[in-house]
Amino acid sequence: MYAIAIHGGAGGLPARGLSAARQQQYREALAAALDEGYGVLEHGGSSLEAVIAAVRVLEDDPLFNSGRGAALTSEGGAELDAAVMDGSTLRAGAVAAVRHVRHPIELARRVMEKSRHVLLVGAGAEEFALEEGFELVPNVYFRTAERQAELDLLRGGRSVSELMPSSQGTVGAVARDAGGNLAAATSTGGMANKRPGRVGDSPIIGAGTYARNGVCAVSATGHGEYFMRLVAAHHVCASVEYRGVSLAEAVRETLHERLRALGGAGGIIAVDADGRISLDFSTEGMFRGARDSSGMRQIAI
Ligand code: ASP
């Protein structure tokens, strides 16, 4: 069995609801990313290739808070974080606070494969990207009118739910390939109106992203500070491995007990060693999709 799940962020739904047309846009965008990743698995590709392929599609889509369309810092710029983990080797790569890399998830992968490090940040990460021949773009490439309006609302003390379907919109993917290998990837602009230099859970291995063959692969979304304090993604895998609970129970306990007890909320997508998928959230909604080789395919908000 091979399987993939994706998310496009968890958060509050707008007070006035999402128009049918807007919902359709999100569904189509999620379906495109899901099918891109699934296609990799279907053609015998690895889970690592599949999660990168899915996340790349979402990074290019301005509907989501990653790559183009990233949430903006309090100073109006975009600072992007991303991580990838290969559960077959426990190798991982991540970048944080990059400002010019069009596909941060690809740079995270390059950090994993070509550097001696796991996490590169800011100027050092971008120097590495230059050396590796990455496409660099001006920071304004990431900024959309909607994200600017979101920032203006937040600066004025207004609630973000008045404008965006989600104040977050981070993207992620987890997959199990036909060989049983697990992988996870997450990419984000972080939280809207964050201080420049703030790094969330997404690029922190174990907090927002984790994968270990034989156990599970996890990508999180939500209020990153809480996921970091809980080392949430690793907590899910540790619960499966050490306590022997099901993936669904591990995810449930992490979100609805541990995270809630700290005052945090968000969502988690995960896949276990057998290809069983969990999609769970403690927010009003989570953009999500899942597909596996048994024929199951779902997209939901
Ligand atoms: N977890 C991300 C962060 O805190 C935000 C999100 O998932 O929407 O940076």
PDB file of C-alpha atoms and ligand atoms in Angstrom:
ATOM      1  CA  MET A   1       0.000   0.000   0.000  1.00  0.00           C
ATOM      2  CA  TYR A   2       1.239   3.471  -0.794  1.00  0.00           C
ATOM      3  CA  ALA A   3      -0.384   6.588   0.576  1.00  0.00           C
ATOM      4  CA  ILE A   4      -0.035  10.348   0.771  1.00  0.00           C
ATOM      5  CA  ALA A   5      -1.705  13.087   2.793  1.00  0.00           C
ATOM      6  CA  ILE A   6      -1.370  16.841   2.521  1.00  0.00           C
ATOM      7  CA  HIS A   7      -2.469  19.897   4.462  1.00  0.00           C
ATOM      8  CA  GLY A   8      -2.806  23.526   3.520  1.00  0.00           C
ATOM      9  CA  GLY A   9      -2.980  24.892   7.044  1.00  0.00           C
ATOM     10  CA  ALA A  10      -5.351  24.792  10.000  1.00  0.00           C
ATOM     11  CA  GLY A  11      -7.083  27.729  11.595  1.00  0.00           C
ATOM     12  CA  GLY A  12     -10.273  29.659  12.084  1.00  0.00           C
ATOM     13  CA  LEU A  13     -12.725  29.859   9.236  1.00  0.00           C
ATOM     14  CA  PRO A  14     -13.815  33.384   8.273  1.00  0.00           C
ATOM     15  CA  ALA A  15     -16.781  34.754  10.174  1.00  0.00           C
ATOM     16  CA  ARG A  16     -18.758  35.247   6.969  1.00  0.00           C
ATOM     17  CA  GLY A  17     -17.878  31.808   5.646  1.00  0.00           C
ATOM     18  CA  LEU A  18     -15.974  30.871   2.544  1.00  0.00           C
ATOM     19  CA  SER A  19     -17.827  31.532  -0.700  1.00  0.00           C
ATOM     20  CA  ALA A  20     -18.581  28.483  -2.804  1.00  0.00           C
ATOM     21  CA  ALA A  21     -16.257  29.793  -5.502  1.00  0.00           C
ATOM     22  CA  ARG A  22     -13.446  30.254  -3.013  1.00  0.00           C
ATOM     23  CA  GLN A  23     -13.963  26.782  -1.564  1.00  0.00           C
ATOM     24  CA  GLN A  24     -13.768  25.382  -5.053  1.00  0.00           C
ATOM     25  CA  GLN A  25     -10.444  27.185  -5.617  1.00  0.00           C
ATOM     26  CA  TYR A  26      -9.005  25.647  -2.472  1.00  0.00           C
ATOM     27  CA  ARG A  27     -10.282  22.197  -3.340  1.00  0.00           C
ATOM     28  CA  GLU A  28      -8.785  22.365  -6.798  1.00  0.00           C
ATOM     29  CA  ALA A  29      -5.446  23.567  -5.461  1.00  0.00           C
ATOM     30  CA  LEU A  30      -5.357  20.790  -2.855  1.00  0.00           C
ATOM     31  CA  ALA A  31      -6.346  18.198  -5.449  1.00  0.00           C
ATOM     32  CA  ALA A  32      -3.562  19.348  -7.783  1.00  0.00           C
ATOM     33  CA  ALA A  33      -0.931  18.985  -5.059  1.00  0.00           C
ATOM     34  CA  LEU A  34      -2.336  15.684  -3.806  1.00  0.00           C
ATOM     35  CA  ASP A  35      -2.418  14.146  -7.265  1.00  0.00           C
ATOM     36  CA  GLU A  36       1.058  15.427  -8.064  1.00  0.00           C
ATOM     37  CA  GLY A  37       2.447  13.652  -5.010  1.00  0.00           C
ATOM     38  CA  TYR A  38       0.339  10.555  -5.567  1.00  0.00           C
ATOM     39  CA  GLY A  39       1.530  10.361  -9.172  1.00  0.00           C
ATOM     40  CA  VAL A  40       5.102  10.072  -7.924  1.00  0.00           C
ATOM     41  CA  LEU A  41       4.157   7.123  -5.715  1.00  0.00           C
ATOM     42  CA  GLU A  42       2.107   5.530  -8.476  1.00  0.00           C
ATOM     43  CA  HIS A  43       5.111   5.583 -10.780  1.00  0.00           C
ATOM     44  CA  GLY A  44       7.287   3.885  -8.209  1.00  0.00           C
ATOM     45  CA  GLY A  45       8.863   7.065  -6.830  1.00  0.00           C
ATOM     46  CA  SER A  46       9.936   7.394  -3.208  1.00  0.00           C
ATOM     47  CA  SER A  47       7.931   8.951  -0.401  1.00  0.00           C
ATOM     48  CA  LEU A  48      10.624  11.645  -0.223  1.00  0.00           C
ATOM     49  CA  GLU A  49      10.075  12.588  -3.874  1.00  0.00           C
ATOM     50  CA  ALA A  50       6.313  12.509  -3.375  1.00  0.00           C
ATOM     51  CA  VAL A  51       6.171  14.880  -0.397  1.00  0.00           C
ATOM     52  CA  ILE A  52       8.521  17.350  -2.098  1.00  0.00           C
ATOM     53  CA  ALA A  53       6.451  17.250  -5.301  1.00  0.00           C
ATOM     54  CA  ALA A  54       3.210  17.955  -3.417  1.00  0.00           C
ATOM     55  CA  VAL A  55       4.675  20.768  -1.323  1.00  0.00           C
ATOM     56  CA  ARG A  56       6.253  22.438  -4.373  1.00  0.00           C
ATOM     57  CA  VAL A  57       2.837  22.788  -5.980  1.00  0.00           C
ATOM     58  CA  LEU A  58       1.445  24.459  -2.855  1.00  0.00           C
ATOM     59  CA  GLU A  59       4.490  26.747  -2.525  1.00  0.00           C
ATOM     60  CA  ASP A  60       3.698  28.156  -5.961  1.00  0.00           C
ATOM     61  CA  ASP A  61       0.035  28.693  -5.144  1.00  0.00           C
ATOM     62  CA  PRO A  62      -0.694  32.111  -3.581  1.00  0.00           C
ATOM     63  CA  LEU A  63      -3.732  30.696  -1.750  1.00  0.00           C
ATOM     64  CA  PHE A  64      -1.421  29.113   0.796  1.00  0.00           C
ATOM     65  CA  ASN A  65       1.012  30.500   3.330  1.00  0.00           C
ATOM     66  CA  SER A  66       4.198  29.123   1.829  1.00  0.00           C
ATOM     67  CA  GLY A  67       6.343  30.358  -1.005  1.00  0.00           C
ATOM     68  CA  ARG A  68       4.271  32.875  -2.992  1.00  0.00           C
ATOM     69  CA  GLY A  69       1.442  34.077  -0.769  1.00  0.00           C
ATOM     70  CA  ALA A  70       3.426  33.686   2.440  1.00  0.00           C
ATOM     71  CA  ALA A  71       2.215  35.491   5.537  1.00  0.00           C
ATOM     72  CA  LEU A  72       4.126  38.725   6.142  1.00  0.00           C
ATOM     73  CA  THR A  73       6.228  39.820   9.081  1.00  0.00           C
ATOM     74  CA  SER A  74       5.388  42.937  11.094  1.00  0.00           C
ATOM     75  CA  GLU A  75       7.739  44.811   8.761  1.00  0.00           C
ATOM     76  CA  GLY A  76       5.902  43.602   5.650  1.00  0.00           C
ATOM     77  CA  GLY A  77       8.468  41.135   4.321  1.00  0.00           C
ATOM     78  CA  ALA A  78       8.289  37.380   3.810  1.00  0.00           C
ATOM     79  CA  GLU A  79      10.546  35.032   5.793  1.00  0.00           C
ATOM     80  CA  LEU A  80      10.139  31.395   4.857  1.00  0.00           C
ATOM     81  CA  ASP A  81      10.751  28.192   6.811  1.00  0.00           C
ATOM     82  CA  ALA A  82      10.749  24.600   5.513  1.00  0.00           C
ATOM     83  CA  ALA A  83      11.865  21.114   6.497  1.00  0.00           C
ATOM     84  CA  VAL A  84      11.978  17.631   5.069  1.00  0.00           C
ATOM     85  CA  MET A  85      12.737  14.317   6.744  1.00  0.00           C
ATOM     86  CA  ASP A  86      13.508  10.935   5.221  1.00  0.00           C
ATOM     87  CA  GLY A  87      12.234   8.237   7.555  1.00  0.00           C
ATOM     88  CA  SER A  88      14.350   5.535   5.950  1.00  0.00           C
ATOM     89  CA  THR A  89      17.632   7.114   7.068  1.00  0.00           C
ATOM     90  CA  LEU A  90      16.480   9.671   9.652  1.00  0.00           C
ATOM     91  CA  ARG A  91      18.260  12.255   7.563  1.00  0.00           C
ATOM     92  CA  ALA A  92      16.683  15.687   7.670  1.00  0.00           C
ATOM     93  CA  GLY A  93      17.178  19.129   6.177  1.00  0.00           C
ATOM     94  CA  ALA A  94      15.652  22.481   7.013  1.00  0.00           C
ATOM     95  CA  VAL A  95      15.890  26.194   6.300  1.00  0.00           C
ATOM     96  CA  ALA A  96      14.522  29.130   8.252  1.00  0.00           C
ATOM     97  CA  ALA A  97      13.982  32.841   7.640  1.00  0.00           C
ATOM     98  CA  VAL A  98      14.962  32.709   3.981  1.00  0.00           C
ATOM     99  CA  ARG A  99      13.814  35.697   1.937  1.00  0.00           C
ATOM    100  CA  HIS A 100      14.691  34.933  -1.662  1.00  0.00           C
ATOM    101  CA  VAL A 101      14.329  31.219  -2.298  1.00  0.00           C
ATOM    102  CA  ARG A 102      11.350  30.425  -4.511  1.00  0.00           C
ATOM    103  CA  HIS A 103      11.035  26.819  -3.301  1.00  0.00           C
ATOM    104  CA  PRO A 104      12.232  26.600   0.301  1.00  0.00           C
ATOM    105  CA  ILE A 105      11.346  22.887   0.424  1.00  0.00           C
ATOM    106  CA  GLU A 106      13.867  22.174  -2.331  1.00  0.00           C
ATOM    107  CA  LEU A 107      16.527  24.057  -0.408  1.00  0.00           C
ATOM    108  CA  ALA A 108      15.700  22.065   2.724  1.00  0.00           C
ATOM    109  CA  ARG A 109      16.209  18.908   0.722  1.00  0.00           C
ATOM    110  CA  ARG A 110      19.536  20.191  -0.595  1.00  0.00           C
ATOM    111  CA  VAL A 111      20.662  20.971   2.969  1.00  0.00           C
ATOM    112  CA  MET A 112      19.881  17.347   3.821  1.00  0.00           C
ATOM    113  CA  GLU A 113      21.626  15.910   0.799  1.00  0.00           C
ATOM    114  CA  LYS A 114      24.533  18.255   0.145  1.00  0.00           C
ATOM    115  CA  SER A 115      25.553  19.938   3.401  1.00  0.00           C
ATOM    116  CA  ARG A 116      26.955  18.585   6.645  1.00  0.00           C
ATOM    117  CA  HIS A 117      24.114  20.250   8.527  1.00  0.00           C
ATOM    118  CA  VAL A 118      20.440  19.872   9.291  1.00  0.00           C
ATOM    119  CA  LEU A 119      19.278  23.490   9.611  1.00  0.00           C
ATOM    120  CA  LEU A 120      20.560  26.593   7.839  1.00  0.00           C
ATOM    121  CA  VAL A 121      19.046  30.021   8.480  1.00  0.00           C
ATOM    122  CA  GLY A 122      18.868  33.449   6.875  1.00  0.00           C
ATOM    123  CA  ALA A 123      21.878  34.753   4.959  1.00  0.00           C
ATOM    124  CA  GLY A 124      23.828  31.524   5.381  1.00  0.00           C
ATOM    125  CA  ALA A 125      21.003  29.492   3.900  1.00  0.00           C
ATOM    126  CA  GLU A 126      20.759  31.863   0.952  1.00  0.00           C
ATOM    127  CA  GLU A 127      24.485  31.802   0.338  1.00  0.00           C
ATOM    128  CA  PHE A 128      24.189  28.013   0.198  1.00  0.00           C
ATOM    129  CA  ALA A 129      21.269  28.362  -2.234  1.00  0.00           C
ATOM    130  CA  LEU A 130      23.383  30.596  -4.477  1.00  0.00           C
ATOM    131  CA  GLU A 131      26.263  28.130  -4.436  1.00  0.00           C
ATOM    132  CA  GLU A 132      23.834  25.358  -5.351  1.00  0.00           C
ATOM    133  CA  GLY A 133      22.427  27.300  -8.294  1.00  0.00           C
ATOM    134  CA  PHE A 134      18.951  27.841  -6.837  1.00  0.00           C
ATOM    135  CA  GLU A 135      16.506  30.245  -8.410  1.00  0.00           C
ATOM    136  CA  LEU A 136      16.435  33.345  -6.220  1.00  0.00           C
ATOM    137  CA  VAL A 137      13.620  35.876  -6.418  1.00  0.00           C
ATOM    138  CA  PRO A 138      13.123  39.346  -4.939  1.00  0.00           C
ATOM    139  CA  ASN A 139      11.236  39.305  -1.649  1.00  0.00           C
ATOM    140  CA  VAL A 140       8.253  41.080  -3.241  1.00  0.00           C
ATOM    141  CA  TYR A 141       7.659  37.954  -5.336  1.00  0.00           C
ATOM    142  CA  PHE A 142       6.151  36.331  -2.235  1.00  0.00           C
ATOM    143  CA  ARG A 143       3.912  39.250  -1.264  1.00  0.00           C
ATOM    144  CA  THR A 144       0.295  39.237  -2.415  1.00  0.00           C
ATOM    145  CA  ALA A 145      -2.361  41.931  -2.018  1.00  0.00           C
ATOM    146  CA  GLU A 146      -4.337  39.612   0.265  1.00  0.00           C
ATOM    147  CA  ARG A 147      -1.421  39.058   2.600  1.00  0.00           C
ATOM    148  CA  GLN A 148      -0.771  42.791   2.695  1.00  0.00           C
ATOM    149  CA  ALA A 149      -4.422  43.386   3.594  1.00  0.00           C
ATOM    150  CA  GLU A 150      -4.189  40.673   6.254  1.00  0.00           C
ATOM    151  CA  LEU A 151      -1.162  42.388   7.761  1.00  0.00           C
ATOM    152  CA  ASP A 152      -2.910  45.764   7.700  1.00  0.00           C
ATOM    153  CA  LEU A 153      -5.863  44.260   9.592  1.00  0.00           C
ATOM    154  CA  LEU A 154      -3.616  42.657  12.173  1.00  0.00           C
ATOM    155  CA  ARG A 155      -1.619  45.833  12.661  1.00  0.00           C
ATOM    156  CA  GLY A 156      -4.890  47.644  13.236  1.00  0.00           C
ATOM    157  CA  GLY A 157      -5.764  45.149  15.958  1.00  0.00           C
ATOM    158  CA  ARG A 158      -8.445  43.420  13.880  1.00  0.00           C
ATOM    159  CA  SER A 159      -9.139  39.724  13.710  1.00  0.00           C
ATOM    160  CA  VAL A 160      -7.590  37.921  10.790  1.00  0.00           C
ATOM    161  CA  SER A 161     -10.700  35.766  10.402  1.00  0.00           C
ATOM    162  CA  GLU A 162     -12.414  38.763   8.831  1.00  0.00           C
ATOM    163  CA  LEU A 163     -10.321  38.346   5.747  1.00  0.00           C
ATOM    164  CA  MET A 164      -8.544  35.069   5.278  1.00  0.00           C
ATOM    165  CA  PRO A 165      -9.972  31.573   5.580  1.00  0.00           C
ATOM    166  CA  SER A 166      -7.070  30.808   7.843  1.00  0.00           C
ATOM    167  CA  SER A 167      -4.602  33.073   9.548  1.00  0.00           C
ATOM    168  CA  GLN A 168      -2.070  30.365   8.904  1.00  0.00           C
ATOM    169  CA  GLY A 169      -2.195  28.256   5.713  1.00  0.00           C
ATOM    170  CA  THR A 170       1.120  26.479   6.102  1.00  0.00           C
ATOM    171  CA  VAL A 171       1.504  23.466   3.817  1.00  0.00           C
ATOM    172  CA  GLY A 172       2.792  19.970   4.408  1.00  0.00           C
ATOM    173  CA  ALA A 173       2.795  16.415   3.139  1.00  0.00           C
ATOM    174  CA  VAL A 174       3.464  12.938   4.501  1.00  0.00           C
ATOM    175  CA  ALA A 175       3.772   9.754   2.497  1.00  0.00           C
ATOM    176  CA  ARG A 176       4.462   6.035   2.564  1.00  0.00           C
ATOM    177  CA  ASP A 177       5.811   4.541  -0.654  1.00  0.00           C
ATOM    178  CA  ALA A 178       5.407   0.998  -1.948  1.00  0.00           C
ATOM    179  CA  GLY A 179       8.701   0.038  -0.307  1.00  0.00           C
ATOM    180  CA  GLY A 180       7.431   1.105   3.113  1.00  0.00           C
ATOM    181  CA  ASN A 181       9.575   4.234   3.337  1.00  0.00           C
ATOM    182  CA  LEU A 182       8.079   7.198   5.162  1.00  0.00           C
ATOM    183  CA  ALA A 183       8.773  10.899   4.605  1.00  0.00           C
ATOM    184  CA  ALA A 184       7.436  14.244   5.786  1.00  0.00           C
ATOM    185  CA  ALA A 185       7.761  17.807   4.493  1.00  0.00           C
ATOM    186  CA  THR A 186       6.453  21.169   5.740  1.00  0.00           C
ATOM    187  CA  SER A 187       6.788  24.689   4.301  1.00  0.00           C
ATOM    188  CA  THR A 188       5.504  28.005   5.647  1.00  0.00           C
ATOM    189  CA  GLY A 189       5.739  31.750   5.816  1.00  0.00           C
ATOM    190  CA  GLY A 190       5.101  31.379   9.550  1.00  0.00           C
ATOM    191  CA  MET A 191       2.607  33.470  11.467  1.00  0.00           C
ATOM    192  CA  ALA A 192       1.256  36.704  10.038  1.00  0.00           C
ATOM    193  CA  ASN A 193       2.630  39.822  11.755  1.00  0.00           C
ATOM    194  CA  LYS A 194       5.453  37.821  13.353  1.00  0.00           C
ATOM    195  CA  ARG A 195       8.582  39.611  14.474  1.00  0.00           C
ATOM    196  CA  PRO A 196      11.345  39.461  11.879  1.00  0.00           C
ATOM    197  CA  GLY A 197      13.624  36.606  12.867  1.00  0.00           C
ATOM    198  CA  ARG A 198      10.867  34.548  14.458  1.00  0.00           C
ATOM    199  CA  VAL A 199      11.109  30.851  13.565  1.00  0.00           C
ATOM    200  CA  GLY A 200       8.187  28.488  14.140  1.00  0.00           C
ATOM    201  CA  ASP A 201       7.792  24.757  14.482  1.00  0.00           C
ATOM    202  CA  SER A 202       7.732  23.834  10.779  1.00  0.00           C
ATOM    203  CA  PRO A 203      11.533  23.728  10.186  1.00  0.00           C
ATOM    204  CA  ILE A 204      12.298  22.324  13.634  1.00  0.00           C
ATOM    205  CA  ILE A 205      12.786  18.582  13.290  1.00  0.00           C
ATOM    206  CA  GLY A 206      10.550  16.852  15.809  1.00  0.00           C
ATOM    207  CA  ALA A 207       8.315  19.884  16.372  1.00  0.00           C
ATOM    208  CA  GLY A 208       6.488  20.447  13.070  1.00  0.00           C
ATOM    209  CA  THR A 209       8.040  17.710  10.926  1.00  0.00           C
ATOM    210  CA  TYR A 210       9.176  14.155  11.666  1.00  0.00           C
ATOM    211  CA  ALA A 211       9.444  10.751   9.944  1.00  0.00           C
ATOM    212  CA  ARG A 212      10.757   7.390  11.003  1.00  0.00           C
ATOM    213  CA  ASN A 213      10.348   4.176   9.012  1.00  0.00           C
ATOM    214  CA  GLY A 214       8.346   1.521  10.800  1.00  0.00           C
ATOM    215  CA  VAL A 215       6.607   4.166  12.924  1.00  0.00           C
ATOM    216  CA  CYS A 216       5.097   7.222  11.230  1.00  0.00           C
ATOM    217  CA  ALA A 217       5.576  10.458   9.321  1.00  0.00           C
ATOM    218  CA  VAL A 218       4.067  13.697  10.610  1.00  0.00           C
ATOM    219  CA  SER A 219       3.548  17.279   9.409  1.00  0.00           C
ATOM    220  CA  ALA A 220       1.940  19.826  11.714  1.00  0.00           C
ATOM    221  CA  THR A 221       0.258  23.184  11.295  1.00  0.00           C
ATOM    222  CA  GLY A 222      -1.049  25.679  13.783  1.00  0.00           C
ATOM    223  CA  HIS A 223       0.359  27.907  16.489  1.00  0.00           C
ATOM    224  CA  GLY A 224       3.994  26.913  16.173  1.00  0.00           C
ATOM    225  CA  GLU A 225       5.204  28.015  19.573  1.00  0.00           C
ATOM    226  CA  TYR A 226       3.034  25.342  21.212  1.00  0.00           C
ATOM    227  CA  PHE A 227       4.107  22.616  18.791  1.00  0.00           C
ATOM    228  CA  MET A 228       7.722  23.468  19.555  1.00  0.00           C
ATOM    229  CA  ARG A 229       7.253  23.305  23.324  1.00  0.00           C
ATOM    230  CA  LEU A 230       5.591  19.916  22.942  1.00  0.00           C
ATOM    231  CA  VAL A 231       7.980  18.612  20.263  1.00  0.00           C
ATOM    232  CA  ALA A 232       4.653  17.567  18.811  1.00  0.00           C
ATOM    233  CA  ALA A 233       5.580  15.675  15.631  1.00  0.00           C
ATOM    234  CA  HIS A 234       8.096  13.550  17.489  1.00  0.00           C
ATOM    235  CA  HIS A 235       5.640  13.100  20.334  1.00  0.00           C
ATOM    236  CA  VAL A 236       3.190  11.486  17.902  1.00  0.00           C
ATOM    237  CA  CYS A 237       5.830   9.046  16.644  1.00  0.00           C
ATOM    238  CA  ALA A 238       7.121   8.330  20.163  1.00  0.00           C
ATOM    239  CA  SER A 239       3.579   7.531  21.296  1.00  0.00           C
ATOM    240  CA  VAL A 240       3.159   5.044  18.450  1.00  0.00           C
ATOM    241  CA  GLU A 241       6.579   3.493  18.975  1.00  0.00           C
ATOM    242  CA  TYR A 242       6.842   3.358  22.754  1.00  0.00           C
ATOM    243  CA  ARG A 243       3.242   3.201  23.920  1.00  0.00           C
ATOM    244  CA  GLY A 244       2.022   1.059  21.074  1.00  0.00           C
ATOM    245  CA  VAL A 245      -1.090   3.143  20.491  1.00  0.00           C
ATOM    246  CA  SER A 246      -2.614   3.569  17.042  1.00  0.00           C
ATOM    247  CA  LEU A 247      -1.591   6.550  14.922  1.00  0.00           C
ATOM    248  CA  ALA A 248      -5.082   8.026  15.228  1.00  0.00           C
ATOM    249  CA  GLU A 249      -4.915   7.830  19.025  1.00  0.00           C
ATOM    250  CA  ALA A 250      -1.399   9.310  19.118  1.00  0.00           C
ATOM    251  CA  VAL A 251      -2.495  12.251  16.983  1.00  0.00           C
ATOM    252  CA  ARG A 252      -5.696  12.732  18.982  1.00  0.00           C
ATOM    253  CA  GLU A 253      -3.903  12.759  22.315  1.00  0.00           C
ATOM    254  CA  THR A 254      -1.237  15.156  21.052  1.00  0.00           C
ATOM    255  CA  LEU A 255      -3.728  17.683  19.684  1.00  0.00           C
ATOM    256  CA  HIS A 256      -6.716  17.398  21.945  1.00  0.00           C
ATOM    257  CA  GLU A 257      -4.991  16.728  25.259  1.00  0.00           C
ATOM    258  CA  ARG A 258      -1.345  17.825  25.308  1.00  0.00           C
ATOM    259  CA  LEU A 259      -1.565  20.803  22.965  1.00  0.00           C
ATOM    260  CA  ARG A 260      -4.916  21.933  24.333  1.00  0.00           C
ATOM    261  CA  ALA A 261      -3.596  21.759  27.893  1.00  0.00           C
ATOM    262  CA  LEU A 262      -0.911  24.275  26.920  1.00  0.00           C
ATOM    263  CA  GLY A 263      -3.510  26.521  25.250  1.00  0.00           C
ATOM    264  CA  GLY A 264      -2.472  25.725  21.689  1.00  0.00           C
ATOM    265  CA  ALA A 265      -4.463  24.667  18.637  1.00  0.00           C
ATOM    266  CA  GLY A 266      -3.700  23.362  15.181  1.00  0.00           C
ATOM    267  CA  GLY A 267      -3.730  20.320  12.958  1.00  0.00           C
ATOM    268  CA  ILE A 268      -1.648  17.250  12.213  1.00  0.00           C
ATOM    269  CA  ILE A 269      -1.449  14.967   9.210  1.00  0.00           C
ATOM    270  CA  ALA A 270       0.316  11.642   9.604  1.00  0.00           C
ATOM    271  CA  VAL A 271       0.780   8.262   7.985  1.00  0.00           C
ATOM    272  CA  ASP A 272       1.871   5.072   9.738  1.00  0.00           C
ATOM    273  CA  ALA A 273       4.049   2.138   8.701  1.00  0.00           C
ATOM    274  CA  ASP A 274       1.075   0.394   7.070  1.00  0.00           C
ATOM    275  CA  GLY A 275      -0.036   3.453   5.128  1.00  0.00           C
ATOM    276  CA  ARG A 276      -2.937   4.347   7.419  1.00  0.00           C
ATOM    277  CA  ILE A 277      -3.584   8.082   7.388  1.00  0.00           C
ATOM    278  CA  SER A 278      -4.707  10.422  10.178  1.00  0.00           C
ATOM    279  CA  LEU A 279      -5.958  13.941   9.523  1.00  0.00           C
ATOM    280  CA  ASP A 280      -6.964  15.689  12.728  1.00  0.00           C
ATOM    281  CA  PHE A 281      -7.265  19.269  13.996  1.00  0.00           C
ATOM    282  CA  SER A 282      -8.383  21.227  17.026  1.00  0.00           C
ATOM    283  CA  THR A 283      -9.115  24.397  15.052  1.00  0.00           C
ATOM    284  CA  GLU A 284     -12.326  25.141  13.146  1.00  0.00           C
ATOM    285  CA  GLY A 285     -10.925  23.813   9.907  1.00  0.00           C
ATOM    286  CA  MET A 286      -7.939  22.388   8.128  1.00  0.00           C
ATOM    287  CA  PHE A 287      -7.335  22.326   4.399  1.00  0.00           C
ATOM    288  CA  ARG A 288      -6.465  18.706   3.730  1.00  0.00           C
ATOM    289  CA  GLY A 289      -6.378  15.818   1.333  1.00  0.00           C
ATOM    290  CA  ALA A 290      -5.481  12.140   1.327  1.00  0.00           C
ATOM    291  CA  ARG A 291      -5.142   9.406  -1.233  1.00  0.00           C
ATOM    292  CA  ASP A 292      -3.939   5.813  -1.167  1.00  0.00           C
ATOM    293  CA  SER A 293      -3.507   2.812  -3.428  1.00  0.00           C
ATOM    294  CA  SER A 294      -6.723   1.186  -2.169  1.00  0.00           C
ATOM    295  CA  GLY A 295      -8.623   3.834  -4.149  1.00  0.00           C
ATOM    296  CA  MET A 296      -9.413   6.179  -1.266  1.00  0.00           C
ATOM    297  CA  ARG A 297      -9.221   9.858  -2.242  1.00  0.00           C
ATOM    298  CA  GLN A 298     -10.535  12.787  -0.220  1.00  0.00           C
ATOM    299  CA  ILE A 299     -10.248  16.558  -0.147  1.00  0.00           C
ATOM    300  CA  ALA A 300     -11.759  18.553   2.706  1.00  0.00           C
ATOM    301  CA  ILE A 301     -11.756  21.961   4.386  1.00  0.00           C
TER     302      ILE A 301
HETATM  303  N1  ASP B   1       3.022  26.357  12.361  1.00  0.00           N
HETATM  304  C1  ASP B   1       3.330  27.532  11.580  1.00  0.00           C
HETATM  305  C2  ASP B   1       4.218  28.431  12.375  1.00  0.00           C
HETATM  306  O1  ASP B   1       3.967  28.612  13.555  1.00  0.00           O
HETATM  307  C3  ASP B   1       2.141  28.279  11.151  1.00  0.00           C
HETATM  308  C4  ASP B   1       1.046  27.452  10.548  1.00  0.00           C
HETATM  309  O2  ASP B   1       1.060  26.251  10.624  1.00  0.00           O
HETATM  310  O3  ASP B   1       0.133  27.999   9.979  1.00  0.00           O
HETATM  311  O4  ASP B   1       5.112  29.012  11.827  1.00  0.00           O
END
